[in-house]
């Protein structure tokens, strides 16, 4: 059994076995399109609020950021989002806490709950860790990236970026046809990418085609199963990047995760020649495409610096949308009533 199938089975079992606190975001797999629309609508409304009103939404509420892996974008944006809503935040990192002494995830979560945390944002190297924490604490848990499994808030911010950047998309109507006719090419280390998994599960729900691109070593055939149920054919594989680009309205580049390659032989010079998004390749294959990257990016490897800084690039937009979407996710996690009131 491949790890893709194994992960899907673990997830199904976890979702069946337990009920998690309302407002948790563990996977995009169980988000109905209406809920996605509600999150995006709440994001818009919170963004438009005067900052003084926004700062009253979660005044004094306690949010813990529990990070077992390094992060710049996700950690900082969740923290700034929480503070902009008036919440009190605390950061617990594996590098400077009793986790270093061997304390378990469960005991760390129970400790944070005893200290008054009402919501935990978790990044963890192990796939499935957010389910364990949500079950152990009964608190709303926001998955900020778990191993090679999922990065749900990244997929939501990527969706908002695509909606904002693509011409002709009716952003006032979020449903199963909003992205009909749009092809999003995701290129690179798909095998190890939680961002690719979450996007391949979320974007087809809105009608997009996801075209995965990469060499066999980094893109197994069974990635095709990522297309959401009832949406057969929504995820395809194209091994040749230049061919994939010809079909792209959006091209999302992924970093080679050297830290997860573990024994996998990859000829980097060959990889760059075949899969780097260079200025020339973009100009020939997809001159109008929106270029995205979840970061951190390695300039000169998967993407040329000129493309990252060029007019097609939405990379900084992604970061800004991340801050906005995460305000809505925190309101959703901490105040179902408040969330409803910003979505009506
Ligand atoms: N996209 C993303 O998760 O970036 P960080 O690892 O910096 O949070």
mmCIF file of N, CA, C and O and ligand atoms in Angstrom, residues 67 70-75 123 144 151 154 194-195 294-296 326, ligand 1:
data_model
loop_
_atom_site.group_PDB
_atom_site.id
_atom_site.type_symbol
_atom_site.label_atom_id
_atom_site.label_comp_id
_atom_site.label_asym_id
_atom_site.label_seq_id
_atom_site.Cartn_x
_atom_site.Cartn_y
_atom_site.Cartn_z
ATOM 1 N N UNK A 67 4.606 25.040 17.683
ATOM 2 C CA UNK A 67 5.372 24.785 16.448
ATOM 3 C C UNK A 67 6.528 23.831 16.695
ATOM 4 O O UNK A 67 7.480 24.147 17.403
ATOM 5 N N UNK A 70 10.127 24.563 11.840
ATOM 6 C CA UNK A 70 10.372 25.972 11.525
ATOM 7 C C UNK A 70 9.276 26.520 10.616
ATOM 8 O O UNK A 70 8.674 25.781 9.834
ATOM 9 N N UNK A 71 9.034 27.806 10.748
ATOM 10 C CA UNK A 71 8.041 28.473 9.901
ATOM 11 C C UNK A 71 8.287 29.968 9.957
ATOM 12 O O UNK A 71 8.639 30.500 11.005
ATOM 13 N N UNK A 72 8.120 30.618 8.839
ATOM 14 C CA UNK A 72 8.133 32.085 8.829
ATOM 15 C C UNK A 72 6.721 32.594 8.554
ATOM 16 O O UNK A 72 6.111 33.280 9.379
ATOM 17 N N UNK A 73 6.189 32.246 7.373
ATOM 18 C CA UNK A 73 4.888 32.781 6.937
ATOM 19 C C UNK A 73 3.741 32.364 7.841
ATOM 20 O O UNK A 73 2.957 33.201 8.316
ATOM 21 N N UNK A 74 3.595 31.057 8.050
ATOM 22 C CA UNK A 74 2.407 30.554 8.752
ATOM 23 C C UNK A 74 2.391 31.042 10.192
ATOM 24 O O UNK A 74 1.372 31.546 10.678
ATOM 25 N N UNK A 75 3.524 30.922 10.857
ATOM 26 C CA UNK A 75 3.585 31.300 12.265
ATOM 27 C C UNK A 75 3.337 32.797 12.437
ATOM 28 O O UNK A 75 2.534 33.230 13.257
ATOM 29 N N UNK A 123 1.832 23.184 14.146
ATOM 30 C CA UNK A 123 2.657 22.664 13.045
ATOM 31 C C UNK A 123 3.482 21.511 13.602
ATOM 32 O O UNK A 123 4.117 21.642 14.664
ATOM 33 N N UNK A 144 -1.522 23.786 11.018
ATOM 34 C CA UNK A 144 -0.628 24.738 10.341
ATOM 35 C C UNK A 144 0.429 23.999 9.527
ATOM 36 O O UNK A 144 1.493 24.543 9.229
ATOM 37 N N UNK A 151 -1.902 21.134 4.573
ATOM 38 C CA UNK A 151 -1.665 22.505 5.008
ATOM 39 C C UNK A 151 -2.928 23.289 4.606
ATOM 40 O O UNK A 151 -2.928 24.063 3.653
ATOM 41 N N UNK A 154 -3.032 27.103 4.020
ATOM 42 C CA UNK A 154 -2.274 27.486 2.823
ATOM 43 C C UNK A 154 -3.149 27.323 1.578
ATOM 44 O O UNK A 154 -3.167 28.191 0.698
ATOM 45 N N UNK A 194 2.657 18.856 1.485
ATOM 46 C CA UNK A 194 1.321 18.999 2.080
ATOM 47 C C UNK A 194 0.541 20.107 1.380
ATOM 48 O O UNK A 194 -0.676 20.092 1.339
ATOM 49 N N UNK A 195 1.268 21.082 0.820
ATOM 50 C CA UNK A 195 0.601 22.168 0.090
ATOM 51 C C UNK A 195 -0.059 21.610 -1.178
ATOM 52 O O UNK A 195 -1.218 21.923 -1.487
ATOM 53 N N UNK A 294 4.388 28.648 -2.418
ATOM 54 C CA UNK A 294 4.002 28.789 -1.003
ATOM 55 C C UNK A 294 5.150 29.272 -0.121
ATOM 56 O O UNK A 294 4.904 29.740 0.998
ATOM 57 N N UNK A 295 6.382 29.158 -0.632
ATOM 58 C CA UNK A 295 7.549 29.494 0.155
ATOM 59 C C UNK A 295 7.817 28.381 1.168
ATOM 60 O O UNK A 295 6.934 27.584 1.458
ATOM 61 N N UNK A 296 9.012 28.318 1.717
ATOM 62 C CA UNK A 296 10.157 29.116 1.292
ATOM 63 C C UNK A 296 10.634 28.648 -0.089
ATOM 64 O O UNK A 296 10.590 27.471 -0.390
ATOM 65 N N UNK A 326 -6.324 33.924 7.693
ATOM 66 C CA UNK A 326 -6.113 33.366 9.040
ATOM 67 C C UNK A 326 -6.884 34.142 10.099
ATOM 68 O O UNK A 326 -7.223 33.581 11.151
HETATM 69 N N1 LIG B 1 4.082 28.265 3.241
HETATM 70 C C1 LIG B 1 4.568 27.979 4.449
HETATM 71 O O1 LIG B 1 4.038 27.121 5.165
HETATM 72 O O2 LIG B 1 5.648 28.717 4.827
HETATM 73 P P1 LIG B 1 6.353 28.637 6.263
HETATM 74 O O3 LIG B 1 6.970 27.285 6.386
HETATM 75 O O4 LIG B 1 7.343 29.757 6.285
HETATM 76 O O5 LIG B 1 5.267 28.819 7.297
#
